[in-house]
Coordinates of N, CA and C in Angstrom, one line a residue:
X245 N 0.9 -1.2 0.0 CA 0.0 0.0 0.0 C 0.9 1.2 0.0
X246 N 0.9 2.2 -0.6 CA 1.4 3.1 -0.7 C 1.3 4.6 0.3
X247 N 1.9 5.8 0.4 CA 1.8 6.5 1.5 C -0.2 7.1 0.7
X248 N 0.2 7.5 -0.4 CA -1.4 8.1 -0.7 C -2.0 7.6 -0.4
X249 N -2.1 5.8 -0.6 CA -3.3 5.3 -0.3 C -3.7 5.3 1.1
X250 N -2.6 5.0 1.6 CA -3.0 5.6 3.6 C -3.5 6.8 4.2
X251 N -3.2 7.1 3.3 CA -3.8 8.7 3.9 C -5.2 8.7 3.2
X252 N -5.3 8.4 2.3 CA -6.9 8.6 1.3 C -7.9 7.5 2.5
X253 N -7.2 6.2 2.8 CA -8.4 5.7 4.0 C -8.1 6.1 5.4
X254 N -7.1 7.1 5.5 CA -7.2 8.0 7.0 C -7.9 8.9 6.9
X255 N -8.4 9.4 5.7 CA -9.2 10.5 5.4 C -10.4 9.7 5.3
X256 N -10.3 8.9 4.8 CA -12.0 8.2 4.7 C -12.5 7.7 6.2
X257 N -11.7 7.2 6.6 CA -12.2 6.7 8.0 C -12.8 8.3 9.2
X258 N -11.9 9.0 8.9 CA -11.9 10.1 9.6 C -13.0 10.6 9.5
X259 N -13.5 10.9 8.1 CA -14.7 11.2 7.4 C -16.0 10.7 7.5
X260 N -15.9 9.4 7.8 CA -16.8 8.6 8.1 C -17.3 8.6 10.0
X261 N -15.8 8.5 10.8 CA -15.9 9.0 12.1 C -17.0 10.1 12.4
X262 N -16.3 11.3 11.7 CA -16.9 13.0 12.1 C -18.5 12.4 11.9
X263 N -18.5 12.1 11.0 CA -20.1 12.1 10.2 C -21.1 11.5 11.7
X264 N -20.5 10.2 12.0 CA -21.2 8.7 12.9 C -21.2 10.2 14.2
X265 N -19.9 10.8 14.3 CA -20.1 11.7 15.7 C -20.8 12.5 15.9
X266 N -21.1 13.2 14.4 CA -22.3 15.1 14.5 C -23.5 14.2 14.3
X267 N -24.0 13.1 14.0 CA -24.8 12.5 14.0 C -25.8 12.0 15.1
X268 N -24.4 11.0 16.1 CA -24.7 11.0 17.3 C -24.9 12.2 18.6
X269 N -24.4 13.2 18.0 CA -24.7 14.3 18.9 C -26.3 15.1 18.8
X270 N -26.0 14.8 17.4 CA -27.7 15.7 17.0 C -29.3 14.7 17.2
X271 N -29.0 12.8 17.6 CA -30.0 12.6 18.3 C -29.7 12.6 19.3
X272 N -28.8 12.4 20.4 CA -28.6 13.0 21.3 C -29.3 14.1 22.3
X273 N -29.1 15.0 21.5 CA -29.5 16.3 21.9 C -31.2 16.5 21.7
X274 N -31.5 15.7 20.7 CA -32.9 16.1 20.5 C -33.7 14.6 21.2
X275 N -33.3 13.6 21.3 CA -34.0 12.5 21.9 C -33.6 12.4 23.2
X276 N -32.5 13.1 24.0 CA -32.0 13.0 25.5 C -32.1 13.9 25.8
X277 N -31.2 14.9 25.9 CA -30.8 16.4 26.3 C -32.2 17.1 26.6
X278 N -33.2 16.7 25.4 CA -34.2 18.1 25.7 C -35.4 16.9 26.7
X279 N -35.0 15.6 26.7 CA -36.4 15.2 27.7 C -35.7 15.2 28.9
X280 N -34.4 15.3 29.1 CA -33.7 15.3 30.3 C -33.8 16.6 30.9
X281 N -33.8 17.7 30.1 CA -34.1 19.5 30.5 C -35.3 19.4 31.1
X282 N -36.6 19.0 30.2 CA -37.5 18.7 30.0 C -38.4 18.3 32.0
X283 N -37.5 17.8 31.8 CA -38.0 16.6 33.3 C -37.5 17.4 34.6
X284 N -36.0 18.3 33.9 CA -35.1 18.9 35.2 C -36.5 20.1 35.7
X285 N -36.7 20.7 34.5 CA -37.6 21.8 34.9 C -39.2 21.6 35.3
X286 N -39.4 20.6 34.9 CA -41.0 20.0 35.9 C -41.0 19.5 36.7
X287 N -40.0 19.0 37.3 CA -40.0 18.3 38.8 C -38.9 19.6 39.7
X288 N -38.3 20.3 39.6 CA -37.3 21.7 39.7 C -36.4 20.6 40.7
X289 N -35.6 20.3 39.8 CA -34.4 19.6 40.5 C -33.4 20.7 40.1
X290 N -33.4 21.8 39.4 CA -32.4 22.5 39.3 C -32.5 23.7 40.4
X291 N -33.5 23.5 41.4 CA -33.5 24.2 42.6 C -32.9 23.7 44.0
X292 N -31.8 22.3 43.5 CA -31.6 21.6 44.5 C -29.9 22.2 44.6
X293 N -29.5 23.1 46.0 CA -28.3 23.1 45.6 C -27.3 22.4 45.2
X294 N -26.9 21.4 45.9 CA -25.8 20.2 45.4 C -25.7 20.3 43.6
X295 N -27.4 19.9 43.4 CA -27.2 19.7 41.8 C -26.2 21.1 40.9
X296 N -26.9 22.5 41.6 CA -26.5 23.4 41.4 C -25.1 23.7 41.4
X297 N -24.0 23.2 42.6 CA -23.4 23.7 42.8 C -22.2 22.4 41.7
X298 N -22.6 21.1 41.2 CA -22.3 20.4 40.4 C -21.7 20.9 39.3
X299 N -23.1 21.6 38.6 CA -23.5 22.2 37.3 C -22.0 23.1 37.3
X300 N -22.0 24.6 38.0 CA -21.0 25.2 38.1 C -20.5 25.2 39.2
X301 N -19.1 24.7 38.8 CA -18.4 24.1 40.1 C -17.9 26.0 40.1
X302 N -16.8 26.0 41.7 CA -16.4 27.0 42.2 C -15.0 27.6 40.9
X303 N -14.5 28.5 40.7 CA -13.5 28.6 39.7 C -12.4 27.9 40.6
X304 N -12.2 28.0 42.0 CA -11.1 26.9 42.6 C -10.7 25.6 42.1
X305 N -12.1 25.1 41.9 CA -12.3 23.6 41.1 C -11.7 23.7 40.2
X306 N -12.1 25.0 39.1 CA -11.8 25.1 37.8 C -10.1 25.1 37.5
X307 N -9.5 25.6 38.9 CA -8.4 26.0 38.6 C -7.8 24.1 38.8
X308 N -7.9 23.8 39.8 CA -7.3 22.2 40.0 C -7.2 21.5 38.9
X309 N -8.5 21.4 38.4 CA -8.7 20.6 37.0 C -7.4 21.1 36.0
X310 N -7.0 22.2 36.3 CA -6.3 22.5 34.7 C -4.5 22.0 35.9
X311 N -4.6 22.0 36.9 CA -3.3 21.8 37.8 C -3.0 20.5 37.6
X312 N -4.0 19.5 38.0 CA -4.3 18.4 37.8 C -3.5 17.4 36.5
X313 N -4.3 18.0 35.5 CA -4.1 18.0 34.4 C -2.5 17.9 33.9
X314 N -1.8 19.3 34.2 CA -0.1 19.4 34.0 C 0.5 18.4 34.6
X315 N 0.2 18.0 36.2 CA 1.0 17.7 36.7 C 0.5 16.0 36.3
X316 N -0.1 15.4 36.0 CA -0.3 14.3 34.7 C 0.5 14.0 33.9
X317 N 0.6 15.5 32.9 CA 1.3 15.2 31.6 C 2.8 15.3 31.7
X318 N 3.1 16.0 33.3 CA 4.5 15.7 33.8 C 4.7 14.1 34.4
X319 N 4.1 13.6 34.3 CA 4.2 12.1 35.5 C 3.9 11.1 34.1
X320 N 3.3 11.6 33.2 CA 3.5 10.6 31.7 C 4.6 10.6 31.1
X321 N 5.5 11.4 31.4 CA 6.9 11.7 30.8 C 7.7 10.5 31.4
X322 N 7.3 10.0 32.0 CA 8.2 9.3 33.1 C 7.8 7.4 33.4
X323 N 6.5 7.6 32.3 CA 6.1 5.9 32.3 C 4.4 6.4 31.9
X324 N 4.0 4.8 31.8 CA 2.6 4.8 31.9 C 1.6 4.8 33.1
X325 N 0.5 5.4 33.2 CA 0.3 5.8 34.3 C -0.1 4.4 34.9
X326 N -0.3 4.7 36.3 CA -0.7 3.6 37.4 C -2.3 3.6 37.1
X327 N -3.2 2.8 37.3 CA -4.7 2.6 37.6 C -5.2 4.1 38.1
X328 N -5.0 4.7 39.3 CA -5.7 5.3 40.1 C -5.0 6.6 39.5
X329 N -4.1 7.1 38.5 CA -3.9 8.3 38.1 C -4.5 8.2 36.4
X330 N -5.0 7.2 36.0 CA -5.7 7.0 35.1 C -7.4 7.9 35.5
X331 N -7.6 7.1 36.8 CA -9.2 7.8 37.4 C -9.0 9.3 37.7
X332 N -7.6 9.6 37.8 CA -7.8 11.2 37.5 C -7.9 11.9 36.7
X333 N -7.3 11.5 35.3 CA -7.4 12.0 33.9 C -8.9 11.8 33.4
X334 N -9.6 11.3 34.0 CA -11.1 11.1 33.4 C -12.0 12.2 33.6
X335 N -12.1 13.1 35.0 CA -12.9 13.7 35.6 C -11.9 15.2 34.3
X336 N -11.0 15.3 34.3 CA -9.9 16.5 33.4 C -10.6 16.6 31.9
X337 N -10.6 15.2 31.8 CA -10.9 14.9 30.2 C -12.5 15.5 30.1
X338 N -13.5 15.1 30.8 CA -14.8 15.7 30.5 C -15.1 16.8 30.6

């Protein structure tokens, strides 16, 4: 196989990816998101603080997450991570 042809099905696959993803976002959004809105605002669970303070965390939070994060991509420099520094790149990533 040659370099064009690798790239012509890195582009196709890629292309096919994006597609499967703005796809899944757009039922998503219209078969979840809005019955899930839907439900928050008829039962007022968005009047519950905890949920509230979830939604937007403190900028403190905000700041850790990005701290978090560095000091990660400093400790991957140095091997693969352990299990339990894996569970902290998850909460970073979303």
């Amino acid at each position: 196989m040659t370099t064009n042809e690798e790239y012509r099905n890195l582009l196709r696959r890629s292309l096919i990816v994006t597609g499967s993803c703005i796809l899944a976002v757009v039922l998503c959004y219209f078969w979840v998101d809005r019955s899930v809105a839907f439900f928050v605002y008829d039962h007022h669970i968005n009047e519950i603080e905890v949920f509230r303070w979830l939604t937007y965390p403190p900028p403190e939070v905000q700041n850790w997450s990005a701290l978090m994060l560095t000091i990660l991509i400093v400790r991957r420099a140095w091997g693969p991570f352990l299990r339990w520094q894996k569970v902290l790149l998850v909460p970073v990533s979303a």
